[in-house]
């Protein structure tokens, strides 16, 4: 449809055509449409604008749909001018308010980049003021704002971002924060932060206020890395936007809050866990990214060695007892337990988990979220679960006397219990549970095994190269009991595929202890950890360091990574 006719004769139903086209070509799914429709009804804004603000339809998809329905062309990014066009006639405040941008004068016609093709007044006003006929081209919103800022940024010329920054510095009242968090630039900044993090395989996003600005970091393969932050003036608006997405209270800035966000990203469902914390310089936010589709819940994919997988299979085949996975926060304990549940899952078994929080939703497994606010803690939940006729129970963490006792009683009464425990080694789980109040003779009969694990960065297979092990390191390996005479390991180099880091992904290091007769005898004698370790080694126990050195020799990780995560033993 020609531009002039369209601007004169458009009907309210044209937005419905836009949305219908986007759904038809697959750039907008039905669930996203319904969500946007409800939001539009609540806010009174136009549906296409709301869909774009919420990130439910991309800039490209939106302008493509408008172009299809209206017949308007789409401006090429290279067509934007290097300097402002007709600045003496078309002032910055007018253009910023109208969201239009003069691009060039060609053959006596002024080309205008427009955000809203339904705005017929602004192009007509430009034509009247310049005396030139106008031709409208559709602009992508994000691209348009960047160009406007480049051309008209100044003391008396403010873009949307500048206006938001000024407003944010003037007031932090709740309603203004809510308005700021709902503005398109803030929504795009937050969406870009999340989108980039997922693209880079980050596990966490940290947004922190500093005295002199804002700091944003991604945790990629276990290492925090700084990224270019937004303006510090947008800090409150960004935090408020994340709170709104998670359904948290944006007025509460004195207490920590926890929430959850579920988003669709390139056809995948991504869960984001959000945790806010009041800091001296302002609220900090940490987002944990949980991508179920990117996490393979089987032992081999996690990087466990063949011998450990065989031992795990034997332990998990037991009809009852306790199996523990130990290690620090972020070492992959819960993921390993999920893999164990997947291996044990069967229609004939009732599997129940008690978690804080539930990280991944597993089909066919009953999962319970702990809520201390209402008195639903681990111990209380575990007692209730025992009345639900379970066969297998997973406890997110044994952290106190009461939970330890109930878990042990569950194992004694014929259930198989899986749990995590915060200790540095598999053998340290034994004295830890005794300290929690479980008698050694009971532990000797219920505990089937304990596994400690760590995560190290996996070498990029496309650029790693072999290197000779220095002699001083060889001595270290010998002291650890793993020196085999082979001196070759591999080191990171860096290439385009691993973004220059030399690493891509992570692999698990593990040690596993099973309840052998020798360990049971030491336990009943209340032997210390060193005697337990000697007994375990006689039974073939291999430590975390030894597993790490084997993986370094196999080219899965580097010697530096093993030493960084595990130490020298």
Coordinates of C-alpha atoms in Angstrom, one line a residue:
X1 CA 0.0 0.0 0.0
X2 CA 1.4 3.4 -0.9
X3 CA 2.6 5.5 2.1
X4 CA 0.2 8.4 1.6
X5 CA -2.8 6.2 1.3
X6 CA -1.9 4.2 4.3
X7 CA -1.5 7.2 6.6
X8 CA -4.8 8.5 5.5
X9 CA -6.9 5.4 5.6
X10 CA -5.4 3.0 8.3
X11 CA -7.9 1.3 10.6
X12 CA -7.4 0.2 14.2
X13 CA -7.4 -3.4 13.0
X14 CA -4.0 -2.9 11.3
X15 CA -2.2 -3.8 14.5
X16 CA -4.1 -7.1 14.5
X17 CA -2.8 -7.7 10.9
X18 CA 0.8 -7.0 12.1
X19 CA 0.5 -9.5 15.0
X20 CA -1.3 -12.1 12.8
X21 CA 1.6 -11.8 10.2
X22 CA 4.2 -12.2 12.9
X23 CA 2.5 -15.3 14.3
X24 CA 2.1 -16.7 10.8
X25 CA 5.8 -16.4 9.9
X26 CA 6.8 -17.8 13.3
X27 CA 8.5 -14.6 14.7
X28 CA 5.8 -14.5 17.5
X29 CA 4.4 -17.6 19.2
X30 CA 0.9 -17.8 20.6
X31 CA 2.0 -17.9 24.2
X32 CA 4.0 -14.7 23.8
X33 CA 1.0 -13.1 22.0
X34 CA -1.3 -13.9 24.9
X35 CA 1.1 -12.5 27.4
X36 CA 1.5 -9.3 25.4
X37 CA -2.2 -9.0 24.9
X38 CA -2.9 -9.2 28.7
X39 CA -0.1 -6.6 29.3
X40 CA -1.5 -4.3 26.7
X41 CA -5.0 -4.5 28.1
X42 CA -3.6 -3.7 31.6
X43 CA -1.4 -0.8 30.4
X44 CA -3.7 0.6 27.7
X45 CA -0.7 0.7 25.3
X46 CA -0.8 -0.5 21.7
X47 CA -0.2 -4.3 21.4
X48 CA 2.7 -4.1 19.0
X49 CA 4.5 -1.6 21.2
X50 CA 4.0 -3.7 24.3
X51 CA 5.2 -6.9 22.5
X52 CA 8.4 -5.1 21.6
X53 CA 8.9 -3.5 25.0
X54 CA 8.6 -6.9 26.7
X55 CA 11.1 -8.4 24.2
X56 CA 8.4 -10.9 22.9
X57 CA 9.0 -9.7 19.3
X58 CA 12.4 -8.6 18.0
X59 CA 13.0 -5.3 16.3
X60 CA 13.7 -7.1 13.0
X61 CA 10.5 -9.1 13.2
X62 CA 8.4 -6.1 14.1
X63 CA 9.7 -3.9 11.2
X64 CA 9.3 -6.8 8.8
X65 CA 5.7 -7.2 9.8
X66 CA 5.0 -3.5 9.5
X67 CA 6.7 -3.5 6.1
X68 CA 4.6 -6.4 4.9
X69 CA 1.3 -4.8 6.0
X70 CA 2.0 -1.2 5.1
X71 CA 4.2 -1.4 2.1
X72 CA 6.8 0.8 3.7
X73 CA 10.5 0.1 3.1
X74 CA 12.9 -0.7 5.8
X75 CA 15.9 1.6 6.2
X76 CA 19.3 0.0 5.7
X77 CA 21.7 0.6 8.7
X78 CA 24.2 2.0 6.3
X79 CA 21.8 4.7 5.1
X80 CA 21.7 6.7 8.3
X81 CA 23.5 10.1 7.9
X82 CA 26.8 10.9 9.5
X83 CA 25.6 14.4 10.4
X84 CA 22.2 15.8 11.3
X85 CA 20.0 16.7 8.3
X86 CA 18.5 20.1 8.2
X87 CA 19.3 20.9 11.8
X88 CA 18.4 24.6 11.4
X89 CA 14.8 23.6 10.5
X90 CA 14.2 20.3 12.3
X91 CA 15.3 20.7 16.0
X92 CA 16.4 17.9 18.2
X93 CA 13.6 18.2 20.8
X94 CA 11.0 17.9 18.1
X95 CA 12.6 14.9 16.4
X96 CA 13.2 13.2 19.8
X97 CA 9.6 13.7 20.9
X98 CA 8.2 12.6 17.5
X99 CA 10.6 9.6 17.1
X100 CA 11.4 10.5 13.5
X101 CA 14.8 11.1 11.9
X102 CA 15.5 12.9 8.6
X103 CA 17.9 10.6 6.6
X104 CA 18.5 12.5 3.4
X105 CA 17.1 14.7 0.7
X106 CA 16.9 12.9 -2.6
X107 CA 15.5 14.3 -5.9
X108 CA 13.5 16.9 -3.9
X109 CA 12.1 14.4 -1.5
X110 CA 12.9 14.1 2.2
X111 CA 13.4 10.5 3.5
X112 CA 12.3 10.0 7.1
X113 CA 13.2 7.1 9.4
X114 CA 10.1 6.4 11.6
X115 CA 9.4 4.2 14.6
X116 CA 5.6 4.4 14.5
X117 CA 4.1 4.1 11.0
X118 CA 0.7 5.0 12.5
X119 CA 1.9 8.4 13.4
X120 CA 0.6 10.6 10.5
X121 CA 1.0 13.9 12.2
X122 CA 4.8 14.0 12.6
X123 CA 5.6 13.3 8.9
X124 CA 3.0 15.9 7.8
X125 CA 4.5 18.4 10.2
X126 CA 7.9 17.8 8.8
X127 CA 6.6 18.2 5.3
X128 CA 4.9 21.5 6.2
X129 CA 8.0 22.9 8.0
X130 CA 10.5 22.0 5.3
X131 CA 8.3 22.4 2.2
X132 CA 9.4 19.0 1.0
X133 CA 7.3 15.9 0.3
X134 CA 8.4 13.1 2.7
X135 CA 9.0 9.4 2.2
X136 CA 8.8 7.3 5.3
X137 CA 11.1 4.3 6.0
X138 CA 10.7 1.9 8.9
X139 CA 13.5 2.0 11.5
X140 CA 14.4 -0.7 14.0
X141 CA 13.8 0.8 17.5
X142 CA 17.2 -0.1 19.0
X143 CA 19.1 1.0 16.0
X144 CA 17.1 4.2 15.7
X145 CA 17.9 5.2 19.3
X146 CA 21.6 4.6 18.8
X147 CA 21.7 6.9 15.8
X148 CA 19.6 9.5 17.5
X149 CA 22.1 9.6 20.4
X150 CA 25.0 9.9 18.1
X151 CA 23.5 12.7 16.1
X152 CA 21.8 14.7 18.7
X153 CA 23.5 14.0 22.0
X154 CA 24.4 17.3 23.7
X155 CA 23.6 19.6 26.7
X156 CA 20.3 20.7 25.2
X157 CA 19.6 17.5 23.2
X158 CA 18.6 14.5 25.2
X159 CA 17.9 11.0 24.0
X160 CA 15.6 8.6 25.7
X161 CA 18.6 7.1 27.6
X162 CA 19.7 10.5 28.8
X163 CA 16.2 11.4 29.9
X164 CA 15.9 8.2 31.9
X165 CA 19.3 8.8 33.5
X166 CA 18.4 12.3 34.5
X167 CA 15.1 11.1 35.9
X168 CA 16.8 8.2 37.8
X169 CA 19.2 10.6 39.5
X170 CA 16.3 13.0 40.5
X171 CA 14.1 10.5 42.2
X172 CA 14.0 6.9 43.4
X173 CA 10.3 6.8 44.4
X174 CA 8.5 3.5 43.7
X175 CA 6.2 4.8 41.0
X176 CA 9.0 6.5 39.1
X177 CA 11.2 3.4 39.4
X178 CA 8.3 1.3 38.0
X179 CA 7.9 3.7 35.1
X180 CA 11.7 3.8 34.4
X181 CA 11.8 0.0 34.5
X182 CA 9.0 -0.2 31.9
X183 CA 10.7 2.1 29.4
X184 CA 11.9 0.5 26.2
X185 CA 15.6 1.5 26.6
X186 CA 15.8 -0.2 30.1
X187 CA 14.0 -3.3 28.8
X188 CA 16.4 -3.5 25.9
X189 CA 19.5 -3.1 28.2
X190 CA 18.2 -5.9 30.5
X191 CA 17.3 -8.1 27.5
X192 CA 20.7 -7.6 26.0
X193 CA 22.5 -8.4 29.2
X194 CA 20.6 -11.7 29.6
X195 CA 20.8 -12.5 25.9
X196 CA 24.6 -12.0 25.7
X197 CA 25.1 -14.0 28.9
X198 CA 23.2 -17.0 27.5
X199 CA 25.0 -16.7 24.2
X200 CA 28.4 -16.8 26.0
X201 CA 27.3 -19.8 28.1
X202 CA 27.5 -17.8 31.4
X203 CA 26.2 -19.5 34.5
X204 CA 25.7 -16.2 36.4
X205 CA 25.3 -12.5 35.8
X206 CA 26.5 -10.1 38.5
X207 CA 25.2 -6.5 38.5
X208 CA 26.8 -4.4 41.2
X209 CA 27.0 -0.7 42.0
X210 CA 30.4 0.8 42.6
X211 CA 31.3 4.2 44.1
X212 CA 32.3 5.4 40.6
X213 CA 29.9 3.5 38.4
X214 CA 28.2 0.2 37.6
X215 CA 30.0 -3.2 37.3
X216 CA 28.6 -6.1 35.3
X217 CA 30.3 -9.5 35.3
X218 CA 29.5 -12.8 33.7
X219 CA 30.7 -16.1 35.2
X220 CA 31.8 -18.1 32.2
X221 CA 33.2 -21.6 32.9
X222 CA 33.5 -20.8 36.6
X223 CA 35.5 -17.6 36.1
X224 CA 34.0 -14.1 36.5
X225 CA 34.7 -11.7 33.6
X226 CA 33.9 -8.0 33.4
X227 CA 31.8 -6.8 30.5
X228 CA 30.9 -3.3 29.3
X229 CA 28.4 -1.9 31.8
X230 CA 25.4 0.4 31.2
X231 CA 25.4 3.9 32.6
X232 CA 25.6 4.0 36.4
X233 CA 22.5 6.3 36.4
X234 CA 20.5 3.3 35.1
X235 CA 21.4 1.1 38.1
X236 CA 18.1 1.5 40.0
X237 CA 16.0 1.1 36.8
X238 CA 17.8 -2.1 35.8
X239 CA 17.5 -3.6 39.3
X240 CA 13.8 -2.6 39.3
X241 CA 13.3 -4.1 35.9
X242 CA 14.7 -7.5 37.0
X243 CA 12.6 -7.3 40.2
X244 CA 9.4 -6.7 38.1
X245 CA 10.3 -9.7 35.9
X246 CA 10.7 -11.9 38.9
X247 CA 7.6 -10.6 40.7
X248 CA 9.6 -9.1 43.6
X249 CA 8.9 -6.0 45.6
X250 CA 10.6 -3.0 44.0
X251 CA 9.9 -0.8 47.0
X252 CA 12.0 -3.1 49.3
X253 CA 15.6 -2.2 49.0
X254 CA 16.8 -2.9 52.5
X255 CA 16.4 -6.6 52.6
X256 CA 17.6 -9.5 50.3
X257 CA 15.0 -11.0 48.0
X258 CA 14.9 -14.1 45.9
X259 CA 12.8 -14.9 42.8
X260 CA 12.6 -16.7 39.5
X261 CA 12.2 -15.7 35.9
X262 CA 11.3 -18.0 33.0
X263 CA 12.1 -16.7 29.5
X264 CA 12.0 -18.1 26.0
X265 CA 15.4 -17.8 24.2
X266 CA 15.8 -19.0 20.6
X267 CA 13.2 -21.7 21.1
X268 CA 14.5 -22.9 24.4
X269 CA 13.1 -22.3 27.9
X270 CA 15.6 -20.7 30.2
X271 CA 15.1 -20.3 34.0
X272 CA 16.8 -17.4 35.8
X273 CA 17.1 -17.3 39.5
X274 CA 17.5 -13.8 40.8
X275 CA 18.9 -12.8 44.2
X276 CA 19.1 -9.2 45.3
X277 CA 21.3 -7.9 48.2
X278 CA 21.6 -4.4 49.7
X279 CA 25.1 -3.1 49.4
X280 CA 26.7 0.1 50.6
X281 CA 26.6 1.6 47.1
X282 CA 23.2 0.3 46.2
X283 CA 21.4 -3.0 45.5
X284 CA 23.4 -5.8 43.9
X285 CA 21.7 -8.5 41.8
X286 CA 23.0 -11.9 40.8
X287 CA 21.2 -13.9 38.2
X288 CA 21.8 -17.7 38.0
X289 CA 21.1 -19.0 34.5
X290 CA 19.6 -22.5 34.3
X291 CA 19.4 -23.8 30.8
X292 CA 17.9 -27.3 31.1
X293 CA 18.4 -28.0 27.4
X294 CA 22.1 -27.3 27.6
X295 CA 22.7 -29.6 30.6
X296 CA 23.0 -33.2 29.7
X297 CA 22.0 -35.2 32.8
X298 CA 24.2 -38.3 32.3
X299 CA 27.4 -39.2 34.0
X300 CA 29.6 -39.6 30.9
X301 CA 28.6 -36.1 29.5
X302 CA 29.4 -34.6 32.9
X303 CA 33.0 -35.8 32.4
X304 CA 33.1 -38.5 35.1
X305 CA 35.7 -41.2 34.4
X306 CA 34.6 -44.7 33.4
X307 CA 35.8 -46.3 36.7
X308 CA 33.8 -43.8 38.8
X309 CA 30.7 -44.3 36.6
X310 CA 30.9 -48.1 37.2
X311 CA 31.2 -47.6 40.9
X312 CA 28.2 -45.1 40.8
X313 CA 26.1 -47.7 39.0
X314 CA 26.9 -50.3 41.7
X315 CA 26.0 -47.9 44.5
X316 CA 22.8 -46.7 42.9
X317 CA 21.7 -50.2 42.4
X318 CA 21.4 -50.8 46.1
X319 CA 17.8 -51.2 47.4
X320 CA 18.3 -48.7 50.3
X321 CA 20.9 -46.5 52.0
X322 CA 22.5 -43.1 51.7
X323 CA 24.6 -41.7 48.9
X324 CA 26.2 -38.3 49.3
X325 CA 27.8 -35.8 46.9
X326 CA 30.1 -33.3 48.5
X327 CA 32.0 -30.2 47.5
X328 CA 31.8 -26.4 47.7
X329 CA 29.1 -24.3 46.2
X330 CA 29.1 -24.3 42.4
X331 CA 30.9 -27.6 42.0
X332 CA 28.0 -29.3 40.2
X333 CA 26.7 -31.5 43.1
X334 CA 23.0 -31.0 42.3
X335 CA 23.5 -31.7 38.6
X336 CA 25.2 -35.0 39.5
X337 CA 22.3 -35.9 41.8
X338 CA 19.9 -35.0 39.0
X339 CA 21.8 -37.3 36.7
X340 CA 21.6 -40.1 39.4
X341 CA 17.8 -39.6 39.6
X342 CA 17.5 -39.8 35.8
X343 CA 19.5 -43.1 35.9
X344 CA 17.3 -44.4 38.7
X345 CA 14.0 -43.2 37.3
X346 CA 11.4 -45.9 36.5
X347 CA 7.6 -46.0 36.4
X348 CA 7.7 -48.5 39.2
X349 CA 9.5 -46.1 41.6
X350 CA 8.1 -43.1 43.4
X351 CA 10.9 -40.5 43.5
X352 CA 10.6 -37.3 45.6
X353 CA 13.0 -34.5 46.0
X354 CA 13.2 -31.8 48.7
X355 CA 15.2 -28.8 47.3
X356 CA 16.1 -25.2 48.0
X357 CA 15.6 -24.1 45.4
X358 CA 14.4 -26.5 42.7
X359 CA 16.9 -25.9 39.9
X360 CA 15.6 -28.1 37.1
X361 CA 12.1 -29.5 36.7
X362 CA 12.4 -33.3 36.0
X363 CA 9.6 -35.3 34.3
X364 CA 8.1 -38.1 36.3
X365 CA 9.7 -36.9 39.6
X366 CA 7.9 -35.1 42.4
X367 CA 9.8 -32.1 43.5
X368 CA 9.2 -30.0 46.6
X369 CA 10.4 -26.4 47.1
X370 CA 11.6 -25.6 50.7
X371 CA 10.0 -22.5 52.1
X372 CA 11.3 -21.4 55.5
X373 CA 8.9 -18.4 55.6
X374 CA 6.0 -20.8 56.2
X375 CA 8.1 -23.3 58.3
X376 CA 8.6 -25.8 55.5
X377 CA 12.3 -26.7 56.1
X378 CA 14.3 -29.7 55.0
X379 CA 13.6 -31.8 58.1
X380 CA 9.9 -31.0 58.1
X381 CA 9.6 -31.7 54.4
X382 CA 11.5 -34.9 54.7
X383 CA 9.2 -36.2 57.4
X384 CA 6.2 -35.4 55.3
X385 CA 7.7 -37.1 52.3
X386 CA 8.1 -40.3 54.3
X387 CA 4.4 -40.5 54.5
X388 CA 4.0 -40.3 50.7
X389 CA 5.3 -43.8 50.1
X390 CA 8.6 -42.9 48.4
X391 CA 11.1 -45.3 47.1
X392 CA 13.9 -42.8 46.4
X393 CA 14.4 -39.4 48.1
X394 CA 16.7 -36.6 47.2
X395 CA 17.5 -34.0 49.8
X396 CA 19.0 -30.8 48.5
X397 CA 21.4 -30.5 51.4
X398 CA 22.0 -32.0 54.8
X399 CA 22.9 -29.0 56.8
X400 CA 21.8 -29.7 60.4
X401 CA 21.4 -32.3 63.0
X402 CA 17.6 -32.8 62.5
X403 CA 17.9 -33.3 58.7
X404 CA 20.8 -35.7 59.1
X405 CA 18.8 -37.8 61.6
X406 CA 15.6 -38.0 59.5
X407 CA 17.6 -38.8 56.4
X408 CA 19.4 -41.7 58.2
X409 CA 16.1 -43.0 59.6
X410 CA 14.7 -43.0 56.1
X411 CA 17.6 -45.1 54.9
X412 CA 17.1 -47.5 57.8
X413 CA 13.5 -48.0 56.9
X414 CA 14.1 -49.1 53.4
X415 CA 14.5 -45.9 51.3
X416 CA 17.3 -44.8 49.1
X417 CA 18.4 -41.3 50.0
X418 CA 20.6 -39.0 47.9
X419 CA 21.9 -35.8 49.3
X420 CA 24.6 -33.1 49.1
X421 CA 26.9 -32.2 51.9
X422 CA 29.4 -29.4 52.3
X423 CA 32.8 -31.1 52.9
X424 CA 36.0 -30.8 51.0
X425 CA 36.5 -34.5 50.3
X426 CA 34.4 -37.7 50.1
X427 CA 36.1 -39.2 53.3
X428 CA 35.3 -36.0 55.2
X429 CA 31.6 -36.8 54.9
X430 CA 32.0 -39.5 57.6
X431 CA 33.2 -37.4 60.5
X432 CA 30.9 -34.6 59.4
X433 CA 27.8 -36.8 59.8
X434 CA 29.1 -38.1 63.1
X435 CA 29.5 -34.4 64.2
X436 CA 25.8 -33.9 63.2
X437 CA 24.8 -36.6 65.7
X438 CA 24.6 -39.9 63.7
X439 CA 26.1 -42.7 65.6
X440 CA 29.0 -44.5 63.8
X441 CA 27.3 -47.9 64.0
X442 CA 24.2 -46.5 62.3
X443 CA 26.3 -44.7 59.7
X444 CA 28.2 -47.8 59.0
X445 CA 25.0 -49.6 58.0
X446 CA 23.2 -46.9 56.1
X447 CA 26.0 -45.0 54.1
X448 CA 26.6 -46.7 50.8
X449 CA 29.0 -44.2 49.3
X450 CA 30.2 -40.6 49.1
X451 CA 31.6 -38.7 46.1
X452 CA 33.4 -35.4 46.1
X453 CA 33.7 -33.4 43.0
X454 CA 34.9 -30.1 41.5
X455 CA 34.5 -28.5 38.1
X456 CA 37.5 -27.4 36.0
X457 CA 37.5 -25.7 32.7
X458 CA 37.7 -28.0 29.6
X459 CA 40.4 -27.3 27.1
X460 CA 39.3 -26.0 23.7
X461 CA 39.8 -29.0 21.5
X462 CA 40.5 -26.8 18.5
X463 CA 43.6 -24.9 19.8
X464 CA 45.1 -26.8 22.8
X465 CA 48.7 -28.0 22.3
X466 CA 50.9 -30.5 24.1
X467 CA 53.6 -29.3 26.5
X468 CA 56.3 -31.0 28.6
X469 CA 55.7 -31.1 32.3
X470 CA 58.3 -29.1 34.3
X471 CA 60.5 -31.3 36.5
X472 CA 59.4 -29.6 39.7
X473 CA 55.8 -30.5 38.8
X474 CA 56.8 -34.0 38.2
X475 CA 58.0 -34.2 41.7
X476 CA 54.6 -32.9 42.9
X477 CA 52.8 -35.6 40.8
X478 CA 55.0 -38.2 42.4
X479 CA 54.2 -37.0 45.9
X480 CA 50.5 -37.3 45.0
X481 CA 51.0 -40.9 44.0
X482 CA 50.1 -40.5 40.4
X483 CA 53.4 -40.1 38.5
X484 CA 53.5 -42.6 35.7
X485 CA 56.6 -41.4 33.8
X486 CA 54.5 -39.5 31.2
X487 CA 55.5 -35.9 31.0
X488 CA 53.2 -34.6 28.4
X489 CA 50.1 -32.6 29.3
X490 CA 48.2 -29.9 27.3
X491 CA 48.0 -26.2 27.6
X492 CA 45.4 -23.6 26.5
X493 CA 46.3 -21.4 23.5
X494 CA 43.1 -19.5 22.5
X495 CA 41.3 -19.2 19.2
X496 CA 38.1 -17.6 17.8
X497 CA 36.0 -20.6 18.8
X498 CA 36.8 -20.2 22.5
X499 CA 37.0 -16.4 22.3
X500 CA 40.7 -16.5 23.0
X501 CA 40.4 -18.1 26.4
X502 CA 41.7 -21.5 25.5
X503 CA 38.8 -23.2 27.3
X504 CA 35.3 -24.1 26.3
X505 CA 32.9 -25.7 28.9
X506 CA 33.7 -27.5 32.0
X507 CA 34.5 -31.1 33.1
X508 CA 34.0 -32.8 36.5
X509 CA 36.8 -34.1 38.6
X510 CA 35.6 -36.7 41.2
X511 CA 36.7 -39.1 43.9
X512 CA 34.3 -41.8 45.2
X513 CA 34.4 -43.7 48.4
X514 CA 32.3 -46.8 49.0
X515 CA 31.6 -48.4 52.4
X516 CA 34.1 -51.3 52.3
X517 CA 34.7 -53.6 55.2
X518 CA 38.0 -51.8 56.0
X519 CA 36.3 -48.3 56.1
X520 CA 33.4 -49.7 58.2
X521 CA 35.9 -51.1 60.7
X522 CA 37.7 -47.7 60.9
X523 CA 34.4 -45.9 61.3
X524 CA 33.2 -48.1 64.2
X525 CA 36.6 -47.4 65.9
X526 CA 35.9 -43.6 65.4
X527 CA 39.2 -43.4 63.4
X528 CA 40.3 -39.9 62.1
X529 CA 40.3 -38.9 58.5
X530 CA 43.9 -39.8 57.9
X531 CA 43.3 -43.5 58.9
X532 CA 40.1 -43.6 56.9
X533 CA 42.1 -42.3 53.9
X534 CA 44.8 -45.0 54.4
X535 CA 42.1 -47.7 54.5
X536 CA 40.3 -46.3 51.4
X537 CA 43.6 -46.2 49.4
X538 CA 44.3 -49.8 50.2
X539 CA 40.8 -50.5 48.7
X540 CA 41.8 -48.7 45.4
X541 CA 40.5 -45.2 46.3
X542 CA 41.7 -42.5 43.9
X543 CA 41.7 -38.8 44.9
X544 CA 40.4 -35.7 43.2
X545 CA 44.0 -34.7 42.4
X546 CA 44.7 -38.0 40.8
X547 CA 41.6 -37.8 38.7
X548 CA 42.5 -34.3 37.7
X549 CA 46.1 -35.3 36.6
X550 CA 44.6 -38.2 34.6
X551 CA 42.3 -35.7 32.8
X552 CA 45.2 -33.3 32.2
X553 CA 47.3 -36.1 30.6
X554 CA 44.2 -37.0 28.5
X555 CA 44.0 -33.4 27.2
X556 CA 40.6 -32.7 28.8
X557 CA 41.9 -29.9 31.0
X558 CA 45.2 -28.2 31.8
X559 CA 47.6 -28.8 34.7
X560 CA 47.1 -25.2 35.8
X561 CA 43.3 -25.7 36.1
X562 CA 43.8 -28.8 38.2
X563 CA 46.1 -27.0 40.6
X564 CA 43.9 -24.0 40.7
X565 CA 40.8 -26.0 41.7
X566 CA 42.2 -28.9 43.6
X567 CA 45.7 -27.8 44.8
X568 CA 48.7 -30.1 45.1
X569 CA 47.0 -32.6 47.4

